[in-house]
JSON list of C-alpha atoms in Angstrom, two decimals:
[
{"chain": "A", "resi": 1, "resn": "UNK", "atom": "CA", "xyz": [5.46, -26.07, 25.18]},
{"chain": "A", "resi": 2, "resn": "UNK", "atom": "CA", "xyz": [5.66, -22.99, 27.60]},
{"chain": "A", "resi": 3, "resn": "UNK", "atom": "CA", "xyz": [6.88, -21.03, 24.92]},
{"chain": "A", "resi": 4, "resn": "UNK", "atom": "CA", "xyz": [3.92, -21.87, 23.10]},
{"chain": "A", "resi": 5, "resn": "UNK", "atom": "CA", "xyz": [1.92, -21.05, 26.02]},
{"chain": "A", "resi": 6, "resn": "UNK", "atom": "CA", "xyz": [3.43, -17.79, 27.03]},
{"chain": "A", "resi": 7, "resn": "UNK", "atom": "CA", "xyz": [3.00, -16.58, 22.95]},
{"chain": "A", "resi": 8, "resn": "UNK", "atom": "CA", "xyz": [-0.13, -17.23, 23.11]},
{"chain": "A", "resi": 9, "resn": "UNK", "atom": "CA", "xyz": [-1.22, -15.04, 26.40]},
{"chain": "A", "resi": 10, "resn": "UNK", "atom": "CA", "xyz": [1.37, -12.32, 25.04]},
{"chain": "A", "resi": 11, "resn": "UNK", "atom": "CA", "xyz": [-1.08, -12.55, 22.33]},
{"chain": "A", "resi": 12, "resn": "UNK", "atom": "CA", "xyz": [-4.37, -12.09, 23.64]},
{"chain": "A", "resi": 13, "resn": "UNK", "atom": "CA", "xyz": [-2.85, -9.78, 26.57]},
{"chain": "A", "resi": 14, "resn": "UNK", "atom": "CA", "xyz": [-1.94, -7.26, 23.42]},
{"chain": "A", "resi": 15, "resn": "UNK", "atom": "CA", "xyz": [-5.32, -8.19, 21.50]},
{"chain": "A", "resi": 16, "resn": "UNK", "atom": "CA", "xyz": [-6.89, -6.74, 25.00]},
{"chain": "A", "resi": 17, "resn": "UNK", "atom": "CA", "xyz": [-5.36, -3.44, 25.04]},
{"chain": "A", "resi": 18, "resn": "UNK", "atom": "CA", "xyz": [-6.26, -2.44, 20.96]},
{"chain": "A", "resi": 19, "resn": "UNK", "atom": "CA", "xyz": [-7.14, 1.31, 20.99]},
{"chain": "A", "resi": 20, "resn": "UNK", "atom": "CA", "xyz": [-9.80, 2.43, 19.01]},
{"chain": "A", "resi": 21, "resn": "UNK", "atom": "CA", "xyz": [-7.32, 4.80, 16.69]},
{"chain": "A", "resi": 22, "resn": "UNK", "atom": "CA", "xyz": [-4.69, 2.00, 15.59]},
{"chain": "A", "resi": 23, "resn": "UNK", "atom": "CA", "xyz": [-7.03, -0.45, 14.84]},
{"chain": "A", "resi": 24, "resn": "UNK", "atom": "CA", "xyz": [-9.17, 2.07, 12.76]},
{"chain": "A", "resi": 25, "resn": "UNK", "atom": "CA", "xyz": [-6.08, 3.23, 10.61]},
{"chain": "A", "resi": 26, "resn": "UNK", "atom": "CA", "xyz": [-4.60, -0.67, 10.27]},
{"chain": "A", "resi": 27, "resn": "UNK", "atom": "CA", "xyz": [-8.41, -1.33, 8.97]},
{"chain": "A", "resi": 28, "resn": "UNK", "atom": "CA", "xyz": [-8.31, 1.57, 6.58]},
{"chain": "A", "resi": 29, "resn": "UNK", "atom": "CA", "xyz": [-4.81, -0.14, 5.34]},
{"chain": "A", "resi": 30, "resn": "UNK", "atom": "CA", "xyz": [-6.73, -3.22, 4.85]},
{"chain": "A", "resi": 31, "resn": "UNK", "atom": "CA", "xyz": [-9.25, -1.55, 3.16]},
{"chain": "A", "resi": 32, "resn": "UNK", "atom": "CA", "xyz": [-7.13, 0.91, 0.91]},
{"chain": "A", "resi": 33, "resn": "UNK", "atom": "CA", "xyz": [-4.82, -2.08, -0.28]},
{"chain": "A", "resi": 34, "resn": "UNK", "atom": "CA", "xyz": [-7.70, -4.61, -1.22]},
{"chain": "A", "resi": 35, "resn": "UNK", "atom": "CA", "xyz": [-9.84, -1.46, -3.22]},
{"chain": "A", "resi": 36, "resn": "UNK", "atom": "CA", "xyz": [-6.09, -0.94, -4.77]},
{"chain": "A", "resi": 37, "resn": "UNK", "atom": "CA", "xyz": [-5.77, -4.45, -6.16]},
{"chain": "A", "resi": 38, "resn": "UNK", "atom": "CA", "xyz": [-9.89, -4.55, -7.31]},
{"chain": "A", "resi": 39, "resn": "UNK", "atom": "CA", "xyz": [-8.84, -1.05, -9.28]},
{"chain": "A", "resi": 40, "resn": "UNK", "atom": "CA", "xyz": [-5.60, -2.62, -10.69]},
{"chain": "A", "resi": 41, "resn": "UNK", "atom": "CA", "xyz": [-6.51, -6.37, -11.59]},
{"chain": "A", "resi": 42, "resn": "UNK", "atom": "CA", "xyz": [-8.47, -7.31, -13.87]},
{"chain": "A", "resi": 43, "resn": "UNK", "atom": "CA", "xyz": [-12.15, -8.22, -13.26]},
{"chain": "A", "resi": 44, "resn": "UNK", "atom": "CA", "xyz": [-11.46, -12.09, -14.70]},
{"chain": "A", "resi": 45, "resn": "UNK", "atom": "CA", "xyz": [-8.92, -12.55, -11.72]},
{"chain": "A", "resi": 46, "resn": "UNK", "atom": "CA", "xyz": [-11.01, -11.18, -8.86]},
{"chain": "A", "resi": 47, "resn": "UNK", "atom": "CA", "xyz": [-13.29, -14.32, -8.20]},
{"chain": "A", "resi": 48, "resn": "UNK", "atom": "CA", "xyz": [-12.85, -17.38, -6.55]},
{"chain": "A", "resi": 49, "resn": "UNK", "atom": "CA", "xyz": [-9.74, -18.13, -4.53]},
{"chain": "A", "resi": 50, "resn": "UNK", "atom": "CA", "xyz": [-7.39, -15.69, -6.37]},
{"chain": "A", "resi": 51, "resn": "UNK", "atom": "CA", "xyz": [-9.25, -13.02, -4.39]},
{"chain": "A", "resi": 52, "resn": "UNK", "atom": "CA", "xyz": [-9.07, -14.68, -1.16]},
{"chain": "A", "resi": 53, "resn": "UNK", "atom": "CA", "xyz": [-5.47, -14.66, -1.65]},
{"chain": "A", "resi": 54, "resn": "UNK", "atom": "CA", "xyz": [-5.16, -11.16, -2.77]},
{"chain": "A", "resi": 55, "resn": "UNK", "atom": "CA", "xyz": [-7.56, -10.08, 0.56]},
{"chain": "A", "resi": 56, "resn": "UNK", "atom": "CA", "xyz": [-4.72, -12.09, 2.50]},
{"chain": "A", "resi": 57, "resn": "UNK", "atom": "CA", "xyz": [-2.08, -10.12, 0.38]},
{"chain": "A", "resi": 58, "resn": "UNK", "atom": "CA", "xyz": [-4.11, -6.81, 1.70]},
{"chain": "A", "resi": 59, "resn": "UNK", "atom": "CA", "xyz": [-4.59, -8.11, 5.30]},
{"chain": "A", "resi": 60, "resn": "UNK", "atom": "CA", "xyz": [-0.65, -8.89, 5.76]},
{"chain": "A", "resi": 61, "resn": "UNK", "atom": "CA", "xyz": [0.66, -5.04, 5.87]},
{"chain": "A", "resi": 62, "resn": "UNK", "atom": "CA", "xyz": [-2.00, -4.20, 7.87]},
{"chain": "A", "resi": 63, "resn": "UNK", "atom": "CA", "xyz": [-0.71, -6.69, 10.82]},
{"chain": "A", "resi": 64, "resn": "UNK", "atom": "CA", "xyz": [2.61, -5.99, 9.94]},
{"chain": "A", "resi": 65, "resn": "UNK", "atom": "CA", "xyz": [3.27, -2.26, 8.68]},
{"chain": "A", "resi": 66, "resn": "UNK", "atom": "CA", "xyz": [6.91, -2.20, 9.99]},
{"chain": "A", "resi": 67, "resn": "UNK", "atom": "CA", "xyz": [7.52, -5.14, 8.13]},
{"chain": "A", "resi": 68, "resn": "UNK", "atom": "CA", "xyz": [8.39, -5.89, 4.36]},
{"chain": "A", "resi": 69, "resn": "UNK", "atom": "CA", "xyz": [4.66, -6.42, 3.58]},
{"chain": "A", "resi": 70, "resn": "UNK", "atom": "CA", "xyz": [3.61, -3.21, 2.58]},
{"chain": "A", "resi": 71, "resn": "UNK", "atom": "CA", "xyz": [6.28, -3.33, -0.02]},
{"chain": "A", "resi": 72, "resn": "UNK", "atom": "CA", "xyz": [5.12, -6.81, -1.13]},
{"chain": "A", "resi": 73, "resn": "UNK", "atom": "CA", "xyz": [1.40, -5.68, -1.09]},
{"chain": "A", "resi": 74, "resn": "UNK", "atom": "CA", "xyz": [2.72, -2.53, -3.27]},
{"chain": "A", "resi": 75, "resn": "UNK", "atom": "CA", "xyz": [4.78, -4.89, -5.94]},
{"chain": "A", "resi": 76, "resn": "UNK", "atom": "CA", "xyz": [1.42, -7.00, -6.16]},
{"chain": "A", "resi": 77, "resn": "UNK", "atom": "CA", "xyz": [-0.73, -3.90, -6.98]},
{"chain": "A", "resi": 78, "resn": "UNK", "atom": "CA", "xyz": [1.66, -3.32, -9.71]},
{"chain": "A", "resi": 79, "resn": "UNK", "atom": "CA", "xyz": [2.16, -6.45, -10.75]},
{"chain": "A", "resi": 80, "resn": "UNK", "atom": "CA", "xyz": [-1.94, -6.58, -11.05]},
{"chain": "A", "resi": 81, "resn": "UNK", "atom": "CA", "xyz": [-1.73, -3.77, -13.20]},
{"chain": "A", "resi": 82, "resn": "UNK", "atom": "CA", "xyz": [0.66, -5.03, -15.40]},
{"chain": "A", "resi": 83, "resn": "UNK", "atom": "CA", "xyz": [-1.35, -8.00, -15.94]},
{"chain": "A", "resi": 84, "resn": "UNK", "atom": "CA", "xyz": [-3.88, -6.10, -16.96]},
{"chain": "A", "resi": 85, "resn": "UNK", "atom": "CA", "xyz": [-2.55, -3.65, -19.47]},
{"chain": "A", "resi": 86, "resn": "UNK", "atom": "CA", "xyz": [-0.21, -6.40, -20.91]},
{"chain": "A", "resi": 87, "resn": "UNK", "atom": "CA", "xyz": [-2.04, -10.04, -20.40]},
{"chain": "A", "resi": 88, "resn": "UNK", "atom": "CA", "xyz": [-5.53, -9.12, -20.35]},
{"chain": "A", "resi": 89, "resn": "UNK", "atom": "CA", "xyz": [-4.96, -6.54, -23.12]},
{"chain": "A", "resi": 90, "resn": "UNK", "atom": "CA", "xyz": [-6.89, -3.33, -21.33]},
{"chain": "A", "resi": 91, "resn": "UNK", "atom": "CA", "xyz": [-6.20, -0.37, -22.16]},
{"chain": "A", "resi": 92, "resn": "UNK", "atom": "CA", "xyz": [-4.36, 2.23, -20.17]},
{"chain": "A", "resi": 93, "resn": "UNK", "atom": "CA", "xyz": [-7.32, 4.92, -18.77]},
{"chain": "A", "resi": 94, "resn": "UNK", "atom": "CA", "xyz": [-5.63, 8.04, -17.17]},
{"chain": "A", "resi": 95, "resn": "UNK", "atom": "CA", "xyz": [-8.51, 7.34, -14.09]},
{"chain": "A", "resi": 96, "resn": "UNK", "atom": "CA", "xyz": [-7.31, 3.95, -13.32]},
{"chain": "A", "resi": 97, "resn": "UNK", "atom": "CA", "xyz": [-3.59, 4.51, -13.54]},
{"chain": "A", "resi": 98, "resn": "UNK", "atom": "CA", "xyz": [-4.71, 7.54, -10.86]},
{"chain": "A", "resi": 99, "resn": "UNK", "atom": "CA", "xyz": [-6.37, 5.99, -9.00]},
{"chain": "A", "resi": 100, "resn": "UNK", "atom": "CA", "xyz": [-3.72, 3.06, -8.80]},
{"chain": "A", "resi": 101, "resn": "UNK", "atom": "CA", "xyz": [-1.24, 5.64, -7.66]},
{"chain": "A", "resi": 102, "resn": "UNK", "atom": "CA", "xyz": [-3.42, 7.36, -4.98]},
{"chain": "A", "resi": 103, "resn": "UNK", "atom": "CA", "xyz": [-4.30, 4.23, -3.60]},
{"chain": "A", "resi": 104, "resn": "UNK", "atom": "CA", "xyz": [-0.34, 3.20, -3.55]},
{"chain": "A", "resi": 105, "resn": "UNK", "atom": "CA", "xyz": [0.44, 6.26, -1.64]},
{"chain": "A", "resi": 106, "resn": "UNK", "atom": "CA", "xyz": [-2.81, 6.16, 0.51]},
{"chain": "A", "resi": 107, "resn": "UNK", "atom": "CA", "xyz": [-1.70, 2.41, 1.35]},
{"chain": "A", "resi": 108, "resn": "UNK", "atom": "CA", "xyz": [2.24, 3.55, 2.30]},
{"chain": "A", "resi": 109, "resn": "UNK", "atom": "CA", "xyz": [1.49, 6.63, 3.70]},
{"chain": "A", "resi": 110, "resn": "UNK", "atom": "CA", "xyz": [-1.12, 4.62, 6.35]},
{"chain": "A", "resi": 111, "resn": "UNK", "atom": "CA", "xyz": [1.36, 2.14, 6.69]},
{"chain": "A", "resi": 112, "resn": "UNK", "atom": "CA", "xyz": [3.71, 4.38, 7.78]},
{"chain": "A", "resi": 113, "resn": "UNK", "atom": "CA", "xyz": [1.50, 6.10, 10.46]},
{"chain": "A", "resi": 114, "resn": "UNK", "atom": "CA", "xyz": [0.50, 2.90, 11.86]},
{"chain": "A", "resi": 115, "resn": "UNK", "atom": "CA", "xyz": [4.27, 1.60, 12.22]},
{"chain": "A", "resi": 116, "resn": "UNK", "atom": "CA", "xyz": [4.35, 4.86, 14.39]},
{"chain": "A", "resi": 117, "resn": "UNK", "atom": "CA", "xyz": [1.03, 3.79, 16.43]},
{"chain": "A", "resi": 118, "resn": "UNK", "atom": "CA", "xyz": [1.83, 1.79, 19.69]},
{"chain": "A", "resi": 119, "resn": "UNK", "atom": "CA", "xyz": [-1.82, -0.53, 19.93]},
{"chain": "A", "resi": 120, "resn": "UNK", "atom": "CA", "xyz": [-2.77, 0.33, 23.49]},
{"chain": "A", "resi": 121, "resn": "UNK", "atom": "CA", "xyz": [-1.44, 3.78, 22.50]},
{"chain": "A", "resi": 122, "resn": "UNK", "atom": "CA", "xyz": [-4.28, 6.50, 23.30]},
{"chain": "A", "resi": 123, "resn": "UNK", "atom": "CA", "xyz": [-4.21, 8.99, 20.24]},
{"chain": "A", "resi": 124, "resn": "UNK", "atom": "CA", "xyz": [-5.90, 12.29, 19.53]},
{"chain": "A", "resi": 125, "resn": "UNK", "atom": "CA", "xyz": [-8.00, 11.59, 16.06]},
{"chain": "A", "resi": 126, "resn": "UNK", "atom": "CA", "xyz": [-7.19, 15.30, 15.06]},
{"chain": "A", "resi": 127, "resn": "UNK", "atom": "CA", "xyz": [-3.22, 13.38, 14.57]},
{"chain": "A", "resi": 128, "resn": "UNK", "atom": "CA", "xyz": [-4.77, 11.04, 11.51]},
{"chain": "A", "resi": 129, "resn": "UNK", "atom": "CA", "xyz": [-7.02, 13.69, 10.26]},
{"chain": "A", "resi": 130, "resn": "UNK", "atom": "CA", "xyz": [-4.19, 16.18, 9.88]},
{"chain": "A", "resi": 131, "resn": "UNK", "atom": "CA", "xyz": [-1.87, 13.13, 8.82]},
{"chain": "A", "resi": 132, "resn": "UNK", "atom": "CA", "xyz": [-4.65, 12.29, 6.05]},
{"chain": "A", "resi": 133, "resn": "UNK", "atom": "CA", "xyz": [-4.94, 16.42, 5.24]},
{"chain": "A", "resi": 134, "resn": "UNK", "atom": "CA", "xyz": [-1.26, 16.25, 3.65]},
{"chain": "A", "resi": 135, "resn": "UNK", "atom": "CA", "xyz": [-1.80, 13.05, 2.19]},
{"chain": "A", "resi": 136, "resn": "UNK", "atom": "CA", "xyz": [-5.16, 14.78, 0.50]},
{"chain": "A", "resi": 137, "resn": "UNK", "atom": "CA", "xyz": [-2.74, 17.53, -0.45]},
{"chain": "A", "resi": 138, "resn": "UNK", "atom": "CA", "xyz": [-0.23, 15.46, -1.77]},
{"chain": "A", "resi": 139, "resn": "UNK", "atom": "CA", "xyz": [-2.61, 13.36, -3.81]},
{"chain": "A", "resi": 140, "resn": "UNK", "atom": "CA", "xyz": [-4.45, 16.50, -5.39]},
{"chain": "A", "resi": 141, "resn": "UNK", "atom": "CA", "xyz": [-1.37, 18.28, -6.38]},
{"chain": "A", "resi": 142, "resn": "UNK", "atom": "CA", "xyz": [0.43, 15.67, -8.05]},
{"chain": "A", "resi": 143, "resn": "UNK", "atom": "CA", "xyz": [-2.77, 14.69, -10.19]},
{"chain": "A", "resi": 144, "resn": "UNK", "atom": "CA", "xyz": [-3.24, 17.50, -11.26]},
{"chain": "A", "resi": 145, "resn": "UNK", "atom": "CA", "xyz": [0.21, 18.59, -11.83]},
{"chain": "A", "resi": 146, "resn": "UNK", "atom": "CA", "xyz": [0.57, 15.29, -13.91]},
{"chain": "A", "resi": 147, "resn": "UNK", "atom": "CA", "xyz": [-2.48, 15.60, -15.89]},
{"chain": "A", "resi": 148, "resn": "UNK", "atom": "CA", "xyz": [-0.97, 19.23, -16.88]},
{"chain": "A", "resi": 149, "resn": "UNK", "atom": "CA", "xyz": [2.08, 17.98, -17.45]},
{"chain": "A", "resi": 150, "resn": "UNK", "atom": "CA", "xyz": [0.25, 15.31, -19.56]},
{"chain": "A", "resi": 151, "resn": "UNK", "atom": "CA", "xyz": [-1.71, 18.12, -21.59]},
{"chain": "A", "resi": 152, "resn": "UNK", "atom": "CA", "xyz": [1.51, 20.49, -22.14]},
{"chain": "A", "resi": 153, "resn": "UNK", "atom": "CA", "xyz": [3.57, 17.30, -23.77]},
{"chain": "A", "resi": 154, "resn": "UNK", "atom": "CA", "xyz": [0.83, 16.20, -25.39]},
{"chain": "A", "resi": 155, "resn": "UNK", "atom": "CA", "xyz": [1.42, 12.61, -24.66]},
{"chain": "A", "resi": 156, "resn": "UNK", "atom": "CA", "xyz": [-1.65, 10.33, -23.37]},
{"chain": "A", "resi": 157, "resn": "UNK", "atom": "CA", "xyz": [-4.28, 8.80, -25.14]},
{"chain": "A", "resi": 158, "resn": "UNK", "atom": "CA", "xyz": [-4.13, 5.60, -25.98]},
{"chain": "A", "resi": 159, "resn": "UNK", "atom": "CA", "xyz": [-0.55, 5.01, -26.44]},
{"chain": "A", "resi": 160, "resn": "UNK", "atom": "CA", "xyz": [1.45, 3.50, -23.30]},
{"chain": "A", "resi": 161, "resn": "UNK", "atom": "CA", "xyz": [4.47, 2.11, -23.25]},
{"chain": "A", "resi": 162, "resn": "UNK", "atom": "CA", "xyz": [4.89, -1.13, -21.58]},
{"chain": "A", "resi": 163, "resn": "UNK", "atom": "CA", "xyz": [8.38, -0.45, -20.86]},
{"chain": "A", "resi": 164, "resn": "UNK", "atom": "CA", "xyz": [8.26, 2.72, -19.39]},
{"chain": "A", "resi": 165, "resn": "UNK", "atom": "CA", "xyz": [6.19, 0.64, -16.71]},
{"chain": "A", "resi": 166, "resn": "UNK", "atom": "CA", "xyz": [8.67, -1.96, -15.89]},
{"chain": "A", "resi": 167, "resn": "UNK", "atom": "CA", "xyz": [11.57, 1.06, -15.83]},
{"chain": "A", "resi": 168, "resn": "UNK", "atom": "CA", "xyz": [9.43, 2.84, -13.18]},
{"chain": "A", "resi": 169, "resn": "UNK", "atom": "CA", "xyz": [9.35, -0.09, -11.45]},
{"chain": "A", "resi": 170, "resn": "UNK", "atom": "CA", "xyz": [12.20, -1.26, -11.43]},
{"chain": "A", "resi": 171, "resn": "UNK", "atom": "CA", "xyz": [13.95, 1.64, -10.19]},
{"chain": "A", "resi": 172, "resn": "UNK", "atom": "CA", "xyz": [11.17, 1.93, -7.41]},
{"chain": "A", "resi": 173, "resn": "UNK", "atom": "CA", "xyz": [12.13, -1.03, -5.95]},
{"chain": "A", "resi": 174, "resn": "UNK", "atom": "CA", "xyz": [16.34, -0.37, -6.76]},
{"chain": "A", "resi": 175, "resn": "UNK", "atom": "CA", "xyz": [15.54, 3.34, -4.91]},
{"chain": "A", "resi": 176, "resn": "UNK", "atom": "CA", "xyz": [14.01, 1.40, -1.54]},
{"chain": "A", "resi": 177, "resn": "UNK", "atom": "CA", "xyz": [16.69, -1.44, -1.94]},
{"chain": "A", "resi": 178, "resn": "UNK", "atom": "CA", "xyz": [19.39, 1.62, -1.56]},
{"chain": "A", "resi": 179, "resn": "UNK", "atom": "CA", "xyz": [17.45, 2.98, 1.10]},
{"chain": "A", "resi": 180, "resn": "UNK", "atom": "CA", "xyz": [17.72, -0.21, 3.32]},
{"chain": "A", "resi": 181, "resn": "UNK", "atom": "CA", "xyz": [20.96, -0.78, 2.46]},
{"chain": "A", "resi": 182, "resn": "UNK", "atom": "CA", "xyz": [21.87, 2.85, 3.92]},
{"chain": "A", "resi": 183, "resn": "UNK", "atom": "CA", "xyz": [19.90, 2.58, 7.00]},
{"chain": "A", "resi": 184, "resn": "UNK", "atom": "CA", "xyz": [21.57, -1.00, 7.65]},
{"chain": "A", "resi": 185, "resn": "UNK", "atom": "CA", "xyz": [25.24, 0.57, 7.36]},
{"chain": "A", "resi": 186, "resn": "UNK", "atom": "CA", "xyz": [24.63, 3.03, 9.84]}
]
């Protein structure tokens, strides 16, 4: 029972010294991850308790950004999407598949600053806005570049391919299961 107790205070000693910064950029991950799944599920599964459980889905890699949630929130935004180009039947809009993959990045990319944020720590807000800069850069180029990349090869349209999908993901989640498997063998 006393290491019930002594959780407990650890817990609301650390919920006492919350800076403003860390708790603003684990709400934007909240935030960025549940607009992610509303853009990539389909508007028949957003009511009722499936979207209580996909706003716990968003909440978890904002508590736990070091953890292997952000990766789980990531493989249910894709899995969302899937659902809905494949089970719900709609179509594949070069906007939503976008803005799917800017709100992906957004999501890791915040993730990964706030596994670098202490909570008590005292940070400058010029550190985020620069941090969100690059990530504005980032986002712009590639869209564009891919939309031009889009134009020159004339693909697009209404014509996806289901399977490139599941390739793309599929090695995603082979290229991050090498990259833990690397870090653990150091």
């Amino acid at each position: 029972m006393n290491a019930v107790t002594e959780r407990v205070r650890a817990v609301q000693d650390a919920v006492t010294r919350i800076s403003a910064v860390p708790l603003l950029v684990r709400a934007a991950i909240f935030v960025t991850t549940l607009v992610g799944f509303a853009v990539a599920f389909p508007a028949e599964v957003l009511t009722g308790r499936p979207l209580l459980l996909l706003a716990v889905a968003a909440l978890l890699p904002a508590v736990g950004p070091r953890r292997l949630w952000p990766t789980f929130a990531a493989l249910v935004m894709a899995g969302g999407w899937l659902l809905a180009t494949d089970g719900y039947g709609r179509p594949v809009a070069l906007w939503r598949l976008l803005a799917v993959a800017a709100l992906l990045y957004l999501g890791h990319s915040l993730c990964a600053l706030a596994a670098l944020l202490p909570y008590d720590g005292v940070v400058d807000p010029e550190l985020v806005t620069r941090w969100l800069l690059r990530v504005a850069a980032v986002l712009l180029g590639t869209a564009v570049l891919g939309v031009l990349l889009l134009r020159v090869a004339g693909l697009g349209g209404e014509a996806g391919h289901q399977w490139v999908t599941v390739l793309g993901l599929v090695v995603a989640v082979g290229v991050a299961a090498l990259l833990g498997w690397l870090l653990r063998r150091r």
